[in-house]
XYZ file of C-alpha atoms in Angstrom:
602
model
C 1.426 -10.781 -18.058
C -0.712 -13.551 -19.569
C 1.860 -16.339 -18.471
C 2.725 -16.821 -14.802
C 5.866 -18.875 -13.465
C 5.159 -19.191 -9.982
C 8.278 -18.281 -7.703
C 9.713 -21.286 -5.605
C 12.646 -20.417 -3.652
C 14.428 -21.062 -0.378
C 12.768 -19.112 2.380
C 16.196 -19.758 4.443
C 18.549 -18.906 1.555
C 21.893 -17.310 2.911
C 21.210 -13.982 0.908
C 18.242 -13.601 3.370
C 19.485 -15.001 6.519
C 22.116 -12.504 6.727
C 19.275 -10.063 7.728
C 17.818 -12.456 10.270
C 18.307 -12.040 13.936
C 16.078 -14.623 15.928
C 17.256 -12.723 19.222
C 15.663 -9.364 18.294
C 13.663 -8.459 21.459
C 13.391 -4.565 22.138
C 11.861 -5.384 25.337
C 14.708 -7.563 26.759
C 15.770 -5.225 29.385
C 12.114 -4.626 30.603
C 11.051 -4.467 34.251
C 9.880 -8.485 34.713
C 8.962 -7.484 38.000
C 6.224 -5.152 37.295
C 2.791 -5.580 38.449
C -0.368 -3.484 37.629
C -1.465 -1.175 40.298
C -5.112 -1.516 39.373
C -7.351 -4.114 38.067
C -10.894 -4.487 36.672
C -12.665 -7.301 37.645
C -16.578 -8.256 37.175
C -17.251 -4.473 36.065
C -15.514 -2.798 39.289
C -12.166 -1.233 39.388
C -9.823 -0.849 42.362
C -6.482 -0.389 43.404
C -4.371 -3.613 44.129
C -2.208 -2.284 46.713
C -2.685 1.093 48.542
C 0.568 3.149 48.608
C 1.169 5.743 50.974
C 0.913 9.319 49.213
C -0.552 7.878 45.984
C -3.865 9.122 44.691
C -5.337 6.749 42.029
C -8.401 7.592 39.825
C -9.848 6.277 36.477
C -12.182 7.361 33.667
C -14.395 5.629 30.950
C -13.438 5.860 27.320
C -16.094 5.117 24.561
C -16.137 5.805 21.013
C -18.284 8.402 19.205
C -16.743 7.794 15.720
C -13.296 6.904 14.449
C -11.825 10.425 15.701
C -14.029 11.388 18.562
C -14.387 9.900 22.030
C -16.701 10.225 25.004
C -14.561 10.401 28.057
C -16.165 10.559 31.630
C -15.073 12.403 34.660
C -12.551 10.974 37.016
C -13.858 8.389 39.407
C -12.709 6.932 42.834
C -11.827 3.140 43.276
C -14.460 0.768 43.788
C -16.913 2.391 41.318
C -18.776 0.197 38.798
C -17.605 0.255 35.582
C -20.244 0.001 32.581
C -17.650 0.845 29.631
C -14.838 -1.537 28.092
C -12.282 0.625 28.269
C -10.895 2.122 31.552
C -7.948 4.585 31.738
C -6.628 4.489 35.409
C -3.830 6.830 36.481
C -2.127 7.502 39.829
C -0.434 10.363 41.107
C 1.803 11.464 43.974
C 1.182 15.059 44.341
C 0.979 16.274 40.849
C 3.190 13.960 39.224
C 1.943 11.129 37.108
C 3.481 7.686 38.259
C 1.193 5.279 36.936
C -1.051 4.807 33.748
C -2.996 1.835 32.452
C -5.894 1.024 30.082
C -8.052 -1.747 31.520
C -10.368 -3.518 29.024
C -13.525 -5.793 29.557
C -16.215 -7.409 27.393
C -19.658 -6.451 28.194
C -22.001 -8.929 26.261
C -24.253 -7.753 23.686
C -27.310 -8.817 21.859
C -26.956 -9.943 18.320
C -27.592 -7.091 15.587
C -29.966 -9.918 14.025
C -31.527 -13.125 14.995
C -28.790 -16.119 14.214
C -29.849 -17.586 10.878
C -27.658 -20.726 11.266
C -27.144 -22.091 14.743
C -24.708 -24.468 13.708
C -22.604 -21.685 11.910
C -18.896 -21.973 12.428
C -16.813 -19.170 13.969
C -14.386 -17.439 11.593
C -11.321 -15.995 13.167
C -9.072 -13.743 11.087
C -5.352 -13.103 12.311
C -3.883 -10.378 10.150
C 0.002 -9.479 10.797
C 1.086 -6.337 8.984
C 3.922 -6.637 6.643
C 4.265 -10.448 7.048
C 5.174 -11.924 3.573
C 5.376 -15.756 2.948
C 9.091 -16.081 3.845
C 8.721 -13.884 6.708
C 6.172 -15.979 8.211
C 7.999 -18.973 7.520
C 11.154 -17.674 8.908
C 9.554 -16.036 11.940
C 6.272 -18.251 13.190
C 7.750 -22.041 13.364
C 5.468 -22.661 16.411
C 2.495 -20.908 15.220
C 2.820 -22.431 11.600
C 3.360 -25.951 13.235
C 0.195 -25.675 15.419
C -1.821 -24.645 12.636
C -0.552 -27.220 10.159
C -0.598 -30.376 12.486
C -3.357 -29.604 14.919
C -5.789 -27.573 12.518
C -4.719 -29.196 9.183
C -4.204 -25.489 7.810
C -3.532 -25.176 3.996
C -0.973 -22.847 3.105
C -1.295 -20.481 -0.042
C 2.113 -19.379 -0.667
C 1.031 -17.662 -4.274
C -0.800 -14.682 -3.048
C -0.146 -11.605 -4.703
C -0.702 -8.349 -2.982
C -3.295 -5.753 -4.867
C -2.059 -2.411 -3.783
C 1.242 -0.869 -2.226
C 0.413 -0.771 1.418
C -2.297 -1.409 3.880
C -5.026 0.412 2.803
C -5.576 -0.845 -0.685
C -5.075 -4.337 0.527
C -7.423 -3.897 3.237
C -10.063 -2.367 1.172
C -9.962 -5.412 -1.028
C -10.473 -7.729 2.066
C -13.266 -5.533 3.772
C -14.899 -3.986 0.907
C -14.127 -5.919 -2.014
C -13.088 -2.733 -3.768
C -10.123 -2.048 -5.980
C -8.638 1.650 -4.859
C -5.183 1.567 -7.170
C -5.610 1.747 -10.703
C -4.174 -1.228 -12.857
C -2.007 -0.065 -15.681
C -1.546 -3.028 -17.547
C -2.035 -2.397 -21.170
C 1.559 -1.701 -21.900
C 2.586 -5.042 -20.175
C 0.499 -7.310 -21.865
C -2.674 -6.916 -19.280
C -5.466 -4.301 -19.233
C -6.097 -1.120 -18.085
C -8.429 -1.246 -15.127
C -10.163 1.623 -13.051
C -10.409 1.749 -9.655
C -13.976 1.261 -7.917
C -13.654 3.696 -5.444
C -11.890 7.044 -5.461
C -10.524 8.606 -2.791
C -13.237 10.668 -2.671
C -15.470 7.701 -1.653
C -12.857 5.821 0.460
C -11.674 8.538 2.467
C -13.619 11.739 2.490
C -16.974 9.871 3.400
C -17.586 7.640 6.381
C -17.511 3.771 5.260
C -20.411 1.129 5.570
C -21.271 -1.861 4.159
C -17.949 -3.751 5.304
C -17.574 -7.374 5.530
C -18.578 -7.104 9.443
C -21.748 -6.152 8.506
C -22.397 -9.029 6.463
C -21.506 -11.214 9.387
C -23.961 -9.290 11.977
C -26.575 -9.683 9.509
C -26.398 -13.378 9.640
C -26.470 -13.382 13.422
C -22.711 -13.595 14.269
C -21.503 -11.584 17.035
C -18.284 -9.570 15.861
C -14.935 -8.124 17.000
C -12.530 -5.806 15.153
C -9.237 -5.088 17.208
C -6.321 -3.384 15.854
C -3.416 -2.178 17.606
C -2.578 1.335 16.131
C -4.973 4.268 16.059
C -4.264 5.112 12.640
C -5.937 1.870 11.473
C -6.414 0.840 7.841
C -9.549 2.687 7.183
C -8.380 6.086 8.534
C -4.589 6.556 7.542
C -3.498 9.238 6.887
C -6.540 11.139 7.658
C -9.637 9.615 6.183
C -13.000 9.340 8.176
C -13.196 5.739 8.342
C -16.549 4.239 10.029
C -19.182 6.610 11.382
C -19.948 4.225 14.442
C -18.234 1.100 15.488
C -18.271 -1.430 12.537
C -18.685 -4.551 15.062
C -20.255 -5.026 18.347
C -17.050 -4.909 19.987
C -14.447 -2.354 18.682
C -10.732 -1.672 20.212
C -10.180 1.544 18.383
C -11.394 3.597 21.232
C -8.481 2.038 23.483
C -6.025 2.959 20.662
C -7.186 6.253 20.631
C -6.767 6.828 24.405
C -3.250 5.272 24.477
C -1.828 7.358 21.244
C -3.708 10.451 21.528
C -6.199 11.377 24.416
C -4.661 9.776 27.333
C -2.435 11.326 29.916
C 1.260 11.249 29.392
C 1.988 8.290 31.450
C -0.667 6.401 29.880
C 0.752 7.001 26.412
C 4.217 5.369 27.356
C 2.667 2.187 29.191
C 2.798 0.029 26.137
C 6.211 0.881 25.027
C 7.917 -2.162 26.525
C 9.573 -0.805 29.638
C 7.217 -2.614 31.732
C 7.482 -6.121 29.582
C 4.046 -4.854 27.894
C 3.651 -3.739 24.183
C 0.471 -3.006 22.170
C -0.270 -6.744 21.028
C -0.722 -7.849 24.500
C -3.634 -5.502 25.118
C -4.956 -6.902 21.814
C -4.500 -10.340 22.822
C -6.227 -9.880 26.174
C -9.275 -7.866 24.733
C -9.460 -11.209 21.942
C -9.476 -13.520 24.800
C -12.216 -11.484 26.841
C -14.470 -11.775 23.700
C -14.272 -15.380 22.972
C -14.732 -16.264 26.819
C -17.985 -14.054 26.729
C -19.500 -15.596 23.904
C -18.629 -19.439 24.006
C -21.794 -20.832 22.687
C -22.095 -18.255 19.968
C -21.182 -17.799 16.259
C -18.305 -15.482 16.390
C -16.263 -13.442 13.744
C -13.071 -11.735 14.690
C -10.696 -9.954 12.863
C -7.356 -9.148 14.488
C -5.006 -6.581 12.652
C -1.441 -6.372 14.224
C 0.587 -3.412 13.102
C 3.231 -2.360 15.432
C 5.190 -5.720 15.850
C 6.995 -6.060 12.466
C 5.869 -2.835 9.974
C 9.041 -1.277 10.917
C 11.112 -4.186 12.282
C 12.253 -6.897 10.078
C 12.690 -9.255 12.845
C 9.766 -7.884 14.812
C 7.619 -11.030 14.519
C 10.358 -13.376 16.460
C 9.011 -12.468 19.685
C 5.185 -13.019 18.908
C 5.852 -16.668 17.939
C 5.415 -18.340 21.098
C 2.603 -15.949 22.302
C 0.284 -16.828 19.087
C 1.171 -20.641 19.642
C 0.071 -20.084 23.310
C -3.336 -18.585 21.993
C -3.949 -21.555 19.711
C -2.969 -24.073 22.556
C -5.447 -22.148 25.029
C -8.334 -21.939 22.509
C -7.583 -25.321 20.707
C -11.278 -26.867 21.020
C -12.693 -23.782 19.708
C -10.124 -23.351 17.077
C -10.552 -26.868 15.842
C -14.087 -26.398 15.106
C -13.810 -22.858 13.465
C -12.303 -21.325 10.465
C -8.766 -19.802 11.274
C -7.201 -17.293 8.667
C -3.612 -16.507 9.299
C -2.222 -13.856 6.858
C -0.426 -10.642 5.895
C -1.714 -7.595 3.964
C 1.456 -7.336 2.142
C 5.334 -8.248 2.665
C 7.965 -6.095 4.401
C 8.402 -3.161 2.057
C 10.119 -0.235 3.816
C 13.662 0.003 5.074
C 16.143 -2.791 4.991
C 17.400 -1.478 1.611
C 19.905 -3.809 0.729
C 17.453 -6.675 1.568
C 14.746 -5.060 -0.692
C 16.902 -4.751 -3.483
C 17.585 -8.696 -3.847
C 15.762 -10.699 -5.862
C 14.030 -12.450 -2.638
C 13.538 -9.306 -0.950
C 11.378 -7.626 -3.981
C 9.473 -10.770 -4.549
C 8.543 -11.113 -0.738
C 7.394 -7.180 -0.739
C 4.617 -8.405 -3.075
C 3.855 -11.910 -1.457
C 1.928 -11.815 1.936
C 1.299 -14.936 3.837
C -1.903 -17.206 4.004
C -2.799 -20.157 5.551
C -6.725 -21.461 6.328
C -7.828 -24.151 8.376
C -11.276 -25.470 8.430
C -13.409 -26.922 11.316
C -12.542 -30.495 11.947
C -16.276 -32.024 11.768
C -15.910 -30.494 7.891
C -12.437 -32.114 6.904
C -13.441 -35.547 8.710
C -16.755 -35.571 6.970
C -14.863 -35.437 3.452
C -11.112 -34.601 2.264
C -12.643 -33.050 -0.721
C -12.673 -29.607 0.552
C -9.000 -29.969 1.593
C -8.009 -31.417 -1.750
C -9.863 -28.487 -3.563
C -7.880 -25.826 -1.281
C -4.410 -27.662 -1.978
C -5.238 -27.371 -5.841
C -6.121 -23.702 -5.399
C -3.194 -22.998 -3.153
C -0.804 -24.060 -6.117
C -2.118 -21.198 -8.101
C -1.918 -17.379 -7.894
C -4.120 -15.926 -5.701
C -5.186 -12.486 -4.420
C -7.090 -10.880 -1.225
C -10.132 -10.355 -3.535
C -10.043 -14.639 -3.371
C -9.630 -14.711 0.175
C -12.491 -12.333 0.658
C -14.469 -14.252 -1.836
C -13.670 -17.265 0.388
C -14.726 -15.667 3.527
C -18.286 -14.794 2.057
C -18.715 -18.336 0.611
C -18.051 -19.731 4.204
C -20.724 -17.319 5.571
C -23.520 -17.005 2.770
C -23.462 -20.079 0.324
C -21.539 -22.967 1.451
C -23.720 -23.842 4.897
C -26.676 -24.485 2.476
C -24.772 -27.354 1.162
C -23.016 -28.493 4.447
C -19.615 -27.277 3.167
C -19.969 -29.703 0.158
C -20.444 -27.585 -2.739
C -17.046 -27.450 -5.063
C -18.659 -25.960 -8.308
C -17.551 -22.550 -9.389
C -19.275 -19.773 -7.822
C -19.393 -16.252 -9.262
C -20.512 -13.691 -6.555
C -22.070 -10.608 -7.704
C -20.110 -7.556 -7.338
C -16.987 -9.559 -6.546
C -13.721 -9.941 -8.045
C -12.229 -13.167 -6.453
C -13.130 -16.788 -6.205
C -13.760 -19.048 -3.442
C -10.708 -21.608 -2.027
C -13.318 -24.066 -1.393
C -14.482 -24.475 -5.037
C -13.167 -24.929 -8.317
C -11.857 -21.616 -9.702
C -12.112 -20.701 -13.397
C -10.266 -22.723 -15.445
C -8.405 -19.809 -17.616
C -4.741 -19.573 -16.211
C -4.359 -17.251 -13.469
C -1.965 -14.449 -14.120
C -1.243 -10.815 -13.215
C -2.830 -9.838 -16.708
C -6.025 -11.756 -15.750
C -6.295 -10.919 -12.083
C -6.834 -7.757 -10.454
C -2.836 -7.201 -9.996
C -0.800 -4.320 -10.830
C 2.304 -5.118 -12.896
C 4.833 -3.570 -10.482
C 3.541 -6.120 -7.735
C 3.423 -9.314 -10.044
C 5.239 -12.031 -8.229
C 5.171 -14.274 -11.478
C 8.620 -15.006 -12.491
C 10.092 -13.365 -15.619
C 13.685 -13.375 -16.530
C 15.460 -9.944 -15.879
C 18.631 -8.937 -17.217
C 20.719 -6.053 -15.463
C 21.399 -3.106 -17.801
C 25.140 -1.687 -17.481
C 24.484 0.991 -20.079
C 25.319 4.077 -17.842
C 23.966 6.507 -20.326
C 20.597 4.741 -20.544
C 20.627 3.943 -16.700
C 21.058 7.767 -15.844
C 18.649 8.817 -18.988
C 15.884 6.548 -17.613
C 16.496 7.581 -13.850
C 16.075 11.484 -14.754
C 13.032 10.703 -16.716
C 11.842 8.718 -13.516
C 12.412 11.814 -11.147
C 10.556 14.168 -13.647
C 7.736 11.945 -14.063
C 7.416 12.300 -10.312
C 7.560 16.106 -10.475
C 4.728 15.784 -13.065
C 2.601 13.765 -10.824
C 3.033 16.204 -7.913
C 2.340 19.185 -10.312
C -0.894 17.511 -11.857
C -2.129 16.799 -8.397
C -1.337 20.685 -7.277
C 1.338 19.978 -4.900
C 4.305 21.234 -6.554
C 4.065 24.361 -4.172
C 4.242 22.219 -1.147
C 7.194 19.796 -2.055
C 10.747 20.291 -2.957
C 11.984 19.303 -6.355
C 13.893 15.963 -6.102
C 17.543 16.053 -7.615
C 18.581 12.756 -9.509
C 21.610 11.035 -7.415
C 21.653 7.543 -9.273
C 19.856 4.586 -10.700
C 20.703 1.963 -8.162
C 19.154 -0.667 -10.279
C 17.741 -1.024 -14.077
C 16.709 -4.465 -14.886
C 15.308 -5.518 -18.617
C 12.396 -7.896 -18.898
C 14.095 -10.846 -21.071
C 17.210 -10.648 -22.939
C 17.680 -7.421 -24.933
C 17.124 -7.769 -28.521
C 18.248 -4.372 -29.977
C 16.058 -4.973 -33.231
C 12.984 -4.552 -30.891
C 11.465 -1.245 -30.751
C 9.708 -1.574 -27.378
C 11.622 -2.694 -24.201
C 10.288 -2.994 -20.367
C 12.277 -2.226 -17.653
C 12.044 -2.524 -13.811
C 13.688 0.660 -12.511
C 15.148 1.621 -8.934
C 16.392 5.435 -8.446
C 17.879 7.341 -5.572
C 17.184 11.129 -5.209
C 19.977 13.414 -3.846
C 20.039 15.344 -0.548
C 18.262 16.432 1.399
C 15.531 13.483 0.980
C 17.983 10.583 -0.274
C 14.463 9.127 -1.379
C 14.430 5.779 -3.302
C 11.672 5.233 -5.861
C 10.708 1.861 -8.064
C 8.507 1.289 -10.763
C 8.194 -0.377 -14.002
C 8.465 1.341 -17.376
C 7.945 0.708 -21.085
C 10.538 2.580 -23.462
C 9.954 2.899 -27.125
C 13.295 3.310 -28.689
C 11.931 4.574 -31.921
C 9.779 7.427 -30.426
C 11.809 7.978 -27.173
C 8.503 7.800 -25.610
C 8.510 6.350 -21.888
C 5.343 5.304 -19.888
C 5.640 4.575 -16.328
C 3.686 2.291 -13.858
C 2.631 3.177 -10.189
C 5.607 4.599 -8.055
C 6.600 2.536 -5.198
C 8.739 4.165 -2.256
C 11.175 1.751 -0.854
C 12.828 3.925 2.113
C 11.267 5.201 5.481
C 10.080 8.696 4.859
C 8.335 9.234 8.188
C 6.266 12.379 8.141
C 8.134 14.246 5.467
C 5.141 13.893 2.901
C 2.593 15.017 5.774
C 1.911 18.184 4.021
C 0.114 16.739 1.154
C -2.452 14.893 3.669
C -2.691 12.413 0.729
C -1.387 8.840 1.104
C -1.252 8.587 -2.506
C 1.457 11.371 -2.976
C 3.053 11.899 0.327
C 5.761 9.355 -0.631
C 6.533 11.402 -3.635
C 6.818 14.545 -1.437
C 9.527 16.269 0.713
C 7.714 18.829 2.282
C 8.953 22.397 1.940
C 7.931 23.501 5.341
C 9.891 21.251 7.894
C 11.900 22.938 10.486
C 15.547 22.650 10.423
C 15.205 20.051 13.458
C 12.831 18.144 11.395
C 15.208 17.861 8.761
C 18.366 17.410 10.832
C 16.657 14.517 12.292
C 15.364 12.851 9.003
C 18.912 12.888 7.816
C 20.232 11.355 11.158
C 17.764 8.673 10.955
C 18.800 8.316 7.133
C 22.374 7.961 8.122
C 21.814 5.655 11.153
C 19.883 3.337 8.478
C 22.770 3.377 6.012
C 25.129 2.507 8.650
C 23.015 -0.466 9.728
C 22.894 -1.780 6.173
C 26.804 -1.371 5.993
C 27.014 -3.297 9.217
C 24.849 -6.030 8.080
C 26.824 -6.574 4.992
C 29.967 -6.685 6.756
C 28.738 -9.462 9.399
C 27.467 -11.115 6.448
C 31.059 -11.142 4.829
C 32.744 -11.777 7.862
């Protein structure tokens, strides 16, 4: 872990392209003639076209905290609207025939006076599960616009710092490590977490990066297209109050939980409208409302490709249009386009390839800087390009954002000297970084996620494969037992070790050996687990790293109410219908894998 050969590969390799479908679009048969029955314009809502026998009403929505809402009584058309989110519903008799959530941005005053009137905007666009390779294949128009129009610099060697969105998001928003690093057995160091679950989940959160911008006088926006956003999943308290001046979470709460049945379906695609379209509209409303005010926005898109390997394809044109529509504004702003991690669940055959296992841990990142800064001097672009050729993490991205906000303005963005920010784990891309080699052992990166390339040799010894696979299943049971979840979860039965890779060529005279292992459990779960392990042949001692779940497991671990252990649990209390449906989905995914392989061979 203290040396790093950075991964360089063909993003369009045939082993990848066999899974790529540029025509994927679940809305291809949607109603392209649909026009909303209602509208919200200039603070007033009304019905666009009255229809005989149809009765329409609307109600205002606002947030109390991340789990509770204020919902007003229904109001008639023509009434003034003083809220940012409005659910409009129409009935024919008692039957719901139309539901729609409108949005508007009502300008507010900044939290504190603006410290720097010339402060540039900072816009962050985060697409969940977007690896470097997936971005390259899925966003040709967007990446071309960022590169040619905004001179964006790509950082192809970013390493995720946690398995899923939450640990990576906590690094970006709060600068905190919430997954331990067990690197001692692999040439690195063991690192304890900054926050235990009791801190980041059982208590309300504050002191986020949004607060930093508000304290500098920026107007702020956070928008997400999923109710169980990063700070709330699976059942965490999240924010006690809106972390930004404008916060889209109440919209998602109505759409997913508190709205009428028909409203809950209006963004499912049948009307050619999906969750992200509402997000894009709210973003545009925000930037239009604060044209001459420094802005900080963070858009987090979950629903497009978290569960769909080809989901980003249909968004490329839309993102390119957003860039084109706001070209002048973006040209004078910092624009950050990134993923939190790569595609990581489902597509078993792809994830088991060398490229798939790499992309899972390698989120995309590009950053563009304001035109007036890059025209004044190419030095900042040059240092960014130098840093782009090194291993980086989300902690470094966060340090860069803080540098943009708090430190560079005093030097007109001309300072390239090393900056150590108190309490932060990362280093700004706009400056020289520490001269020590940047490796997984020196950076806050768990060894099981490390993208640095080492030689791996397939182990064919069936006895060893089975023995280590059974030990991994036993280890998972031990973890559940230690966390007092054993009584809730069925015991896994070992089915097979689908992959066992030895780090480096096997030297039988050596006592200690490191492996990457992937195991499948037997029915009813057919769970797929992956980790790294260290095996001492002399003592027969085996130590395991963090456990990664590779297959989709839905709500089968919900009984734990714990995002660390839900992936390791197949709950005993599931109904026969739930079990049948889980098995059916597993069978469909298996058939899909087989079809993909057959098509590739054909």
